[in-house]
Amino acid sequence: MVLPLHLGEELPIITLNKEQTFYVKQSWDGKCFKILSPDTFSKLKEANKQRGVITNSSKAFIPSDVLTPLKKETKNVVQSATKPKNVDMEIESRHSTSKSSLAKERHSQRVANNDIKTPTARKKLELNSPTRSKGRLLGCEVLGLLDDDCDAVAPLETSATKRKVKFTSGILGSPPKIPCSNKSKSASETAGECQRFSDALRLSPYTKVRDFSEKDKNLHEKDDILSLAGDQKLSSQSPVLTPRSRRTCVQKTSALIAEQISILDQEDFLSGSDSSYSASSEEEEDDDLPCTPEKKTKSSRIFSTPKSSRKSTVHTPAKTPKKTPSQGTPRTPRNATPEIPRRIQAAQEPASVLEEARLRLHVSAIPESLPCREEEFQDIYNFVESKLIDGTGGCMYISGVPGTGKTATVHEVIRCLQQAAENDELPPFQFVEINGMKLTDPHQAYVQILEFLTGQKVTAAHAAVLLAKLFSTPGPKRNTTVLIVDELDLLWTRKQNVMYNLFDWPTQKHSKLIILAIANTMDLPERIMMNRVASRLGLTRMSFQPYTYKQLQQIISSRLKGVKAFEEDAVQLVSRKVAALSGDARRCLDICRRATEICEFAAQKKTPETVRMVHVTEAIDEMFSSPYVNAIRNASLHEQLFLKAVLAEFRRAGVEEATVQQVWGFFVTDTSDLDHKVVLLFIACMLRHAISCFVTVSIKEKLKLSGNSPRRKLKVDSYLCITVFLRRGRFVTGGFGFF
Amino acid sequence: MLCPFPSWWLKTAVHPARNCPWVQKILRERFCRHCASGKLFGMKQQYRHLLELLKRTTVHGESNSALIIGPRGSGKTALLNHVLKDLREMKQVSENLLEVHLNGLLQTNDKVALKEITRQLQLENVVGDKVFGSFAENLAFLLEALKRGNRTSSCPILFVLDEFDLFVHHKNQTLLYNLFDISQSAQTPVTVIGLTCRQDILELLEKRVKSRFSHRQIYLMNSFDFKQYIKIFKKQLSLPAEFPDESFAQKWNNNVQHLSEDKTVQDVLQNLFQHTKDLRSLHLLLMLAGSAVTVHHPLLTAADLQEASRQRSTDSKANIVHGLSVLEICLIIAMKHLNEVYDGEPFNFQMVYNEFQKFIQRKAHSMYNFEKPVVMKAFEHLLQLELVKPLERPSVRAQREYLLMKLLLDSSQIMDALQVYPNCPTDVKQWAASSLSWL
C-alpha cells in the first residue's frame, strides 16, 4: 500500500492491517513543491490492490529521515514505514525512498536465504574500480527487451519525465545514493535504474503507477526467467557477514523501473543537461568495459558523481573525487565559495608518450589502485566497518614516515565505505576530515568539525561545547561519524585538551564517532601525550612501513601500465635509490617525472624515446647531490681563503669558534693584497648569507645585544664570533686538502 | 629591449654634449634596475629548465614546485623575471597564468601572506568584506578556493616566494605545507617557485613539507672564470647599437675594448673578482666609475676605475677617526695600548683615563690636562660613534666609569688614520707608536 504524504505531514507509525504500507512524502521537485491531490490516495490504493504482489511481504524497514547536514536537498526525503522490525537501519539518502521499499521487500523474499559475499571480501580484490557484473550482458538484453515494451507507453509518460528532469537537475552536486543493492546479477542493471524510477514515481501522479500494474502481467514471464538466473548464481556466494537481508530487489518491479527509466533517459538525453544522469551514455561506458568474473556491484554511475561524469578527460582514470557527498553539496551559503578563475585556453592534453607518462607519474594523479598497501587497507577497512555495523565508536592511530601512503589509503578506505554505504551494504555515515597543518590553531579543529557536521559557524570554545553535547547525547537517528585527523601531532597544546576531547568522545556511549588519527611518529602517544590522552587513544595502532624497492617498482609500473616510457632497469634503479634513502613514494615519482623531462630534453624532438638509465641517473644526481662541494668550488678566491683561515684557526685553538680578529691573523699571512679587514668582514657576511650553510658559517655576535631573530642586522665589527660547523668529509672532497 | 631614446632625440642634430646624459642614463638603468631587460650570463640551462617548467604549468596545467638557489647577486630574480617575461609573450600562455609574488621580508607571517595571496588573486571581490576575517577563516577560505579547481579547467597559479628561507620560520610552516600539498594533489594547478640563497634550505624544511616538495632545485653558482668576467664587464659597459650618435657609440665601445685589455683595469677587476664573484659588486664599481663621465670627460679611463675601486673598499671607520678631536684620538691611543697590554681584554673608562693621565703627566708638552668630566664627555662621544662598545647594557646601578668596554678598531687602522690625521701633535704620534716611549 502506498500512501503519499504531504510534505508537512507526520509519518504515521501505525501500520494498517499489518499490511505493507508505503508512505510517500515527496513533493519536492527541486524548485517547488508539488502537492498531490487527496484523491490520488484512493486511486493508488486501488492500483496497489490490483497489483497485489507486494502486499504480502513481511519484510520491512524504516528508512528514517536522517539528519544530513549541509544538504539543502534533504527536504525531499521519502519516508516509508511498515513494521518496526529493522528500526535501527537508517537510510540517509533522499533517493532511498520508494524504490528501496519496493525493491527490497520483494527481493528479500527471494534472496533472504541466499548467501552473500561480504563487502570486505570483495573490496580486497580491487580497491578502486568497481567490479563489473558478469550478468551485465544479460541485464542489457533485458533492458533492450524492456525498451521495446516501453515504447508504447512513452507518450503517456512525457509529463512525468519532464518533471523528472527538473528534479534531477535540482539535485546536482551530490551523487545519487542507492541504498538498495541488488544481489542478483541478472537484475543488477535494472536495479541501478531503481532510483530514477523512484524519482519518477514520487513525482508523477498515480496514473503512471497504474500503468505499471497493467504492464505487470506482460512482464511477468521475463521476470521469472531473470529471477531464476539470479537465484542460481547467488546460491554460490559466501555466507553473509553483514545484515543485509533488507538488501533485495524485485525483478519485476525493477524491470518496470528500468522500462520507465529508459524512457526518462531518452528525455534526459535530449534535454542535454549534463547535470542529469544520462543513464544511456553511462551504460555505454559500462558496456565498453570488460566483464569481470567477479561478483557484480552497482553499475558505475553510482560512483561517478556528476562532476566526474562531466569530465571530458579520458586519461585520468575515472574516479570519484575524494569528497563525500556531504562535502560536495554546496556548503552553507553564508559566504559564497570563491573560485579560481577558469583558464582561457583549454589545457593541452599530453601529446607524446613521455608527456602521458609524466601526467600519470604526477603525485596528484589518482591511481586506479593503491598497490602494496592491501594489508593496511584491509585492516583499516575492517576496523571502520565493524564499528559502523556495531554503531559504536573507536580510535585508530596510524603512523608512518611521510610519503608512505597513509592519507591515500585512509581516503581509499573511506571511498570504499561510502560506496558500500551507497550500495546499502553498510549503514550510512558522515565523513569529516581535518588536517593539523591546515589549521591555524589546534582549537580550530572544533570549528571545522562542527562546520562539517552541522554547517554552523561558531567560535572555537562554543564549538567544543556543542560538539561535546552532540556526541554525548543519545541520538538513535544520528549517523556514525568517521573523523580523519591528519597530522595529529600539530593538535598538541599545552593542556592537550583538543586531543583529549577528540579521543574522549568515541569512548562515550552514544557518540558513534570513529577517529582515524594519522601522524608521522610511531611513538607519538608515548612521547607527547599525557597518560590520560594516550589511554583514550587506545592500542589500535598501525604503522606504515616505508616502501621497499620492490613495492616502489610496483607502484611505478602500475601507474605506467600501458605506457611504454621507461626501461625496466631504469625503474628499478630509481626504486632502489629511493628505497635506500627514505622509501618515500612521492620522491620516487618526482624523480621519474624529472627523468622524463631530461629524456625529452635530450631527445630534442627527434623520435620519442624511452627513459633510460642515463636519464634516471641524471635526475637522481640532480635531486640528491649535495650542493656544498660545488658551492665551494665556485666561491671566490678570498671566500675560499677565508674558510681555510677559519679552519686553520680552529685547528690552532682546538675550539670550533673563532673571532674575526683571530682569523685575520691567518688571513694576513696568507694573502698580501687584502688591504682592509672590512673586506674580510664583507666576505664573512657574504659567506654567511650565501655559502653560509655549506659549512654553516654562522656568525654570531659575541656581544649579545640584540635579539635572536634569524636575520637581524649584523653589526660588522672585529669581535664577531665565527662558528663553523664543518663536516670534514665534505670539505675534503671540496678539494682543499688541508686536513 | 626597448629603445630608450625619444623620437625627438633621433631627429635633432647630434650634439656631443648630449651624449653624456644618455650614456649615464643607459648605464644607470642597467646597473640599478635589475629588470628583465638585463642580460643573463651563463645560465642557459637553468633558464631552459625553468621555462619548460612554467610552460608545462600553463599549457598542461601540471602542478610543480621548484627552488632557485644561489648566493646573493647570482641572478636568481633576474632569471625568474626573464623567464616570466618570455612566458608572457607566448601566445598560449598570456592571460592564462595568475601570478602571486610574496617576499619573506614583507610577508613576515602566514597571516599577512594569506591576505596578500587573497589580494593578489583578487578573490576578495567574491565575498565582499568577509574575506579579511580571522586568520583561520582566511586559511579555510583560500584552501577551499584552491580545492575547487581542477587540472583542466582552472587557471594555473604561479606562487613566487622570494627570500624563501624566511618562510621556513613561520609557525608550523603552514603556508609552505599547504602550497606544496596543493601542488601535489589534484586541485587547482599551482607552481611554487622559491628563491633563496641558503644552500641548506632543504634541511630547514619540516619533514612533511620536505616530502611534499618535488626536490627540483635550480642552482645558480656564478661559475664563470676571470676571462668570462672580463667579457661580462665589456658587455655591461658597452653602448647598444641603437644609440643615436653612432660615431660616439663606436668610440665608447672601442674605449671599453681598450680598457678591458689595460693592465691596471685588469688588476682592479682581478682584485674585485677575487673578493667576490657577485655581479652586483661589479655593477657598483662600474656605477661609481660611470659617474665620472662628464661632457668634458666623455670617455671612461683606467684611472676612473681605480678611483672607483678605491672608493668602494674604503674603510669607513678610518674615515670617522679622521674627524675626531685630539683628545678623542688620545683616548683611542690609550685604549689601543690597553689592548696590547691586556691582550684584548675589555677595559673601562677609569683604566683609559689613568692611561691618558700617565701620558699627560710624563710626556705631553702640547696637551692641556683636561678635567675628568671633559674626558668623560669625549669618551661618550666615541661611544656614540660606535668606535667603542659596551659589553653589557648600561644599568642604573653600575657607574659609568666602570662599565666594561671594547674597542672596535684594529691597531693597524688606528695607525693608518694617524698617518693622515691633519696637524697631529708629534708627541701624540710618538706615544701612539709606542706606549713605552715616555720612559
mmCIF file of C-alpha atoms in Angstrom, chain A residues 22-169:
data_model
loop_
_atom_site.group_PDB
_atom_site.id
_atom_site.type_symbol
_atom_site.label_atom_id
_atom_site.label_comp_id
_atom_site.label_asym_id
_atom_site.label_seq_id
_atom_site.Cartn_x
_atom_site.Cartn_y
_atom_site.Cartn_z
ATOM 1 C CA PHE A 22 4.281 2.673 1.760
ATOM 2 C CA TYR A 23 4.214 6.298 2.571
ATOM 3 C CA VAL A 24 5.472 8.651 0.023
ATOM 4 C CA LYS A 25 6.266 12.017 1.412
ATOM 5 C CA GLN A 26 7.660 13.689 -1.530
ATOM 6 C CA SER A 27 6.641 16.778 -3.260
ATOM 7 C CA TRP A 28 9.889 18.447 -3.903
ATOM 8 C CA ASP A 29 10.887 18.659 -7.481
ATOM 9 C CA GLY A 30 13.978 20.722 -6.964
ATOM 10 C CA LYS A 31 12.275 24.040 -7.375
ATOM 11 C CA CYS A 32 8.848 23.941 -5.900
ATOM 12 C CA PHE A 33 6.646 21.602 -4.009
ATOM 13 C CA LYS A 34 4.024 19.750 -5.786
ATOM 14 C CA ILE A 35 1.228 18.692 -3.604
ATOM 15 C CA LEU A 36 -0.668 15.675 -4.661
ATOM 16 C CA SER A 37 -4.363 15.825 -4.657
ATOM 17 C CA PRO A 38 -6.131 13.790 -1.999
ATOM 18 C CA ASP A 39 -7.981 11.644 -4.478
ATOM 19 C CA THR A 40 -4.770 10.149 -5.685
ATOM 20 C CA PHE A 41 -4.690 8.234 -2.479
ATOM 21 C CA SER A 42 -7.711 6.264 -3.228
ATOM 22 C CA LYS A 43 -6.619 5.626 -6.714
ATOM 23 C CA LEU A 44 -3.309 4.496 -5.516
ATOM 24 C CA LYS A 45 -4.912 2.079 -3.179
ATOM 25 C CA GLU A 46 -6.826 0.634 -5.988
ATOM 26 C CA ALA A 47 -3.804 0.346 -8.061
ATOM 27 C CA ASN A 48 -1.985 -1.411 -5.334
ATOM 28 C CA LYS A 49 -4.754 -3.797 -4.788
ATOM 29 C CA GLN A 50 -4.652 -4.682 -8.400
ATOM 30 C CA ARG A 51 -1.040 -5.442 -8.212
ATOM 31 C CA GLY A 52 -1.330 -7.296 -5.036
ATOM 32 C CA VAL A 53 2.110 -8.615 -5.407
ATOM 33 C CA ILE A 54 3.911 -6.507 -2.967
ATOM 34 C CA THR A 55 1.446 -6.589 -0.205
ATOM 35 C CA ASN A 56 2.356 -9.973 1.104
ATOM 36 C CA SER A 57 5.778 -9.011 2.162
ATOM 37 C CA SER A 58 6.663 -9.482 5.749
ATOM 38 C CA LYS A 59 9.940 -7.697 5.453
ATOM 39 C CA ALA A 60 10.004 -4.128 6.351
ATOM 40 C CA PHE A 61 12.201 -1.374 7.359
ATOM 41 C CA ILE A 62 12.028 2.210 8.270
ATOM 42 C CA PRO A 63 14.283 4.401 6.371
ATOM 43 C CA SER A 64 14.201 7.289 8.673
ATOM 44 C CA ASP A 65 14.669 10.795 7.659
ATOM 45 C CA VAL A 66 18.204 11.023 8.672
ATOM 46 C CA LEU A 67 19.848 14.206 9.535
ATOM 47 C CA THR A 68 22.008 15.063 6.637
ATOM 48 C CA PRO A 69 23.522 18.345 7.452
ATOM 49 C CA LEU A 70 24.823 20.649 4.799
ATOM 50 C CA LYS A 71 22.348 19.336 2.355
ATOM 51 C CA LYS A 72 19.684 21.534 1.188
ATOM 52 C CA GLU A 73 18.003 18.791 -0.636
ATOM 53 C CA THR A 74 17.267 16.753 2.363
ATOM 54 C CA LYS A 75 13.743 18.026 2.224
ATOM 55 C CA ASN A 76 12.778 15.513 -0.308
ATOM 56 C CA VAL A 77 13.385 12.564 1.852
ATOM 57 C CA VAL A 78 10.789 9.975 1.450
ATOM 58 C CA GLN A 79 9.827 8.125 4.479
ATOM 59 C CA SER A 80 8.257 4.854 4.322
ATOM 60 C CA ALA A 81 7.298 2.665 7.139
ATOM 61 C CA THR A 82 5.940 -0.705 7.655
ATOM 62 C CA LYS A 83 6.976 -2.771 10.576
ATOM 63 C CA PRO A 84 9.409 -1.533 13.127
ATOM 64 C CA LYS A 85 11.380 -4.647 12.759
ATOM 65 C CA ASN A 86 14.502 -3.150 11.385
ATOM 66 C CA VAL A 87 14.139 0.134 13.027
ATOM 67 C CA ASP A 88 17.783 0.573 13.568
ATOM 68 C CA MET A 89 18.510 0.620 9.931
ATOM 69 C CA GLU A 90 18.830 4.058 8.725
ATOM 70 C CA ILE A 91 18.979 5.205 5.272
ATOM 71 C CA GLU A 92 20.386 8.511 4.627
ATOM 72 C CA SER A 93 19.583 9.345 1.103
ATOM 73 C CA ARG A 94 16.658 11.147 -0.229
ATOM 74 C CA HIS A 95 16.790 8.646 -3.008
ATOM 75 C CA SER A 96 16.323 5.801 -0.678
ATOM 76 C CA THR A 97 12.660 6.024 -0.918
ATOM 77 C CA SER A 98 10.071 4.198 -2.745
ATOM 78 C CA LYS A 99 12.389 2.164 -4.773
ATOM 79 C CA SER A 100 14.143 0.691 -1.888
ATOM 80 C CA SER A 101 11.000 -0.299 -0.243
ATOM 81 C CA LEU A 102 9.506 -1.776 -3.333
ATOM 82 C CA ALA A 103 12.614 -3.447 -4.368
ATOM 83 C CA LYS A 104 13.689 -4.716 -1.071
ATOM 84 C CA GLU A 105 10.617 -6.223 0.206
ATOM 85 C CA ARG A 106 10.335 -8.227 -2.888
ATOM 86 C CA HIS A 107 13.813 -9.279 -3.180
ATOM 87 C CA SER A 108 14.152 -10.135 0.423
ATOM 88 C CA GLN A 109 11.666 -12.866 -0.076
ATOM 89 C CA ARG A 110 13.724 -14.441 -2.697
ATOM 90 C CA VAL A 111 17.174 -13.770 -1.565
ATOM 91 C CA ALA A 112 16.822 -13.823 2.145
ATOM 92 C CA ASN A 113 18.352 -17.218 2.359
ATOM 93 C CA ASN A 114 20.942 -16.679 -0.241
ATOM 94 C CA ASP A 115 24.484 -16.327 0.787
ATOM 95 C CA ILE A 116 26.027 -13.064 0.060
ATOM 96 C CA LYS A 117 29.603 -12.250 -0.205
ATOM 97 C CA THR A 118 30.823 -9.781 2.309
ATOM 98 C CA PRO A 119 31.762 -6.371 1.173
ATOM 99 C CA THR A 120 35.155 -6.744 2.698
ATOM 100 C CA ALA A 121 35.959 -9.815 0.784
ATOM 101 C CA ARG A 122 35.047 -8.163 -2.388
ATOM 102 C CA LYS A 123 36.828 -4.975 -1.632
ATOM 103 C CA LYS A 124 40.019 -6.783 -1.134
ATOM 104 C CA LEU A 125 40.266 -7.684 -4.729
ATOM 105 C CA GLU A 126 40.241 -4.283 -6.171
ATOM 106 C CA LEU A 127 40.383 -1.015 -4.440
ATOM 107 C CA ASN A 128 39.179 1.383 -6.912
ATOM 108 C CA SER A 129 37.465 0.201 -9.939
ATOM 109 C CA PRO A 130 34.081 -1.165 -9.272
ATOM 110 C CA THR A 131 33.785 -4.765 -10.137
ATOM 111 C CA ARG A 132 31.718 -5.485 -13.118
ATOM 112 C CA SER A 133 28.793 -7.653 -13.332
ATOM 113 C CA LYS A 134 29.086 -10.906 -15.065
ATOM 114 C CA GLY A 135 25.468 -10.692 -15.791
ATOM 115 C CA ARG A 136 25.869 -7.353 -17.373
ATOM 116 C CA LEU A 137 25.079 -8.589 -20.820
ATOM 117 C CA LEU A 138 22.061 -10.327 -19.598
ATOM 118 C CA GLY A 139 20.903 -7.192 -17.923
ATOM 119 C CA CYS A 140 21.397 -5.234 -21.072
ATOM 120 C CA GLU A 141 19.415 -7.667 -23.045
ATOM 121 C CA VAL A 142 16.662 -7.376 -20.572
ATOM 122 C CA LEU A 143 16.789 -3.673 -20.866
ATOM 123 C CA GLY A 144 16.645 -3.952 -24.574
ATOM 124 C CA LEU A 145 13.568 -6.073 -24.379
ATOM 125 C CA LEU A 146 12.021 -3.755 -21.930
ATOM 126 C CA ASP A 147 12.777 -0.820 -24.115
ATOM 127 C CA ASP A 148 10.610 -2.333 -26.771
ATOM 128 C CA ASP A 149 7.821 -2.627 -24.338
ATOM 129 C CA CYS A 150 8.006 0.830 -23.113
ATOM 130 C CA ASP A 151 7.951 2.450 -26.465
ATOM 131 C CA ALA A 152 4.246 2.127 -26.447
ATOM 132 C CA VAL A 153 3.911 3.761 -23.098
ATOM 133 C CA ALA A 154 6.284 6.566 -23.824
ATOM 134 C CA PRO A 155 3.782 9.200 -24.850
ATOM 135 C CA LEU A 156 1.905 8.745 -21.638
ATOM 136 C CA GLU A 157 4.941 9.453 -19.612
ATOM 137 C CA THR A 158 6.096 12.687 -21.052
ATOM 138 C CA SER A 159 4.708 14.905 -18.394
ATOM 139 C CA ALA A 160 6.269 12.840 -15.708
ATOM 140 C CA THR A 161 9.610 12.732 -17.349
ATOM 141 C CA LYS A 162 9.762 16.413 -17.728
ATOM 142 C CA ARG A 163 9.283 16.854 -14.084
ATOM 143 C CA LYS A 164 11.829 14.268 -13.544
ATOM 144 C CA VAL A 165 14.417 16.144 -15.479
ATOM 145 C CA LYS A 166 13.729 19.118 -13.405
ATOM 146 C CA PHE A 167 14.211 17.167 -10.323
ATOM 147 C CA THR A 168 17.480 15.669 -11.255
ATOM 148 C CA SER A 169 18.911 18.946 -12.181
#
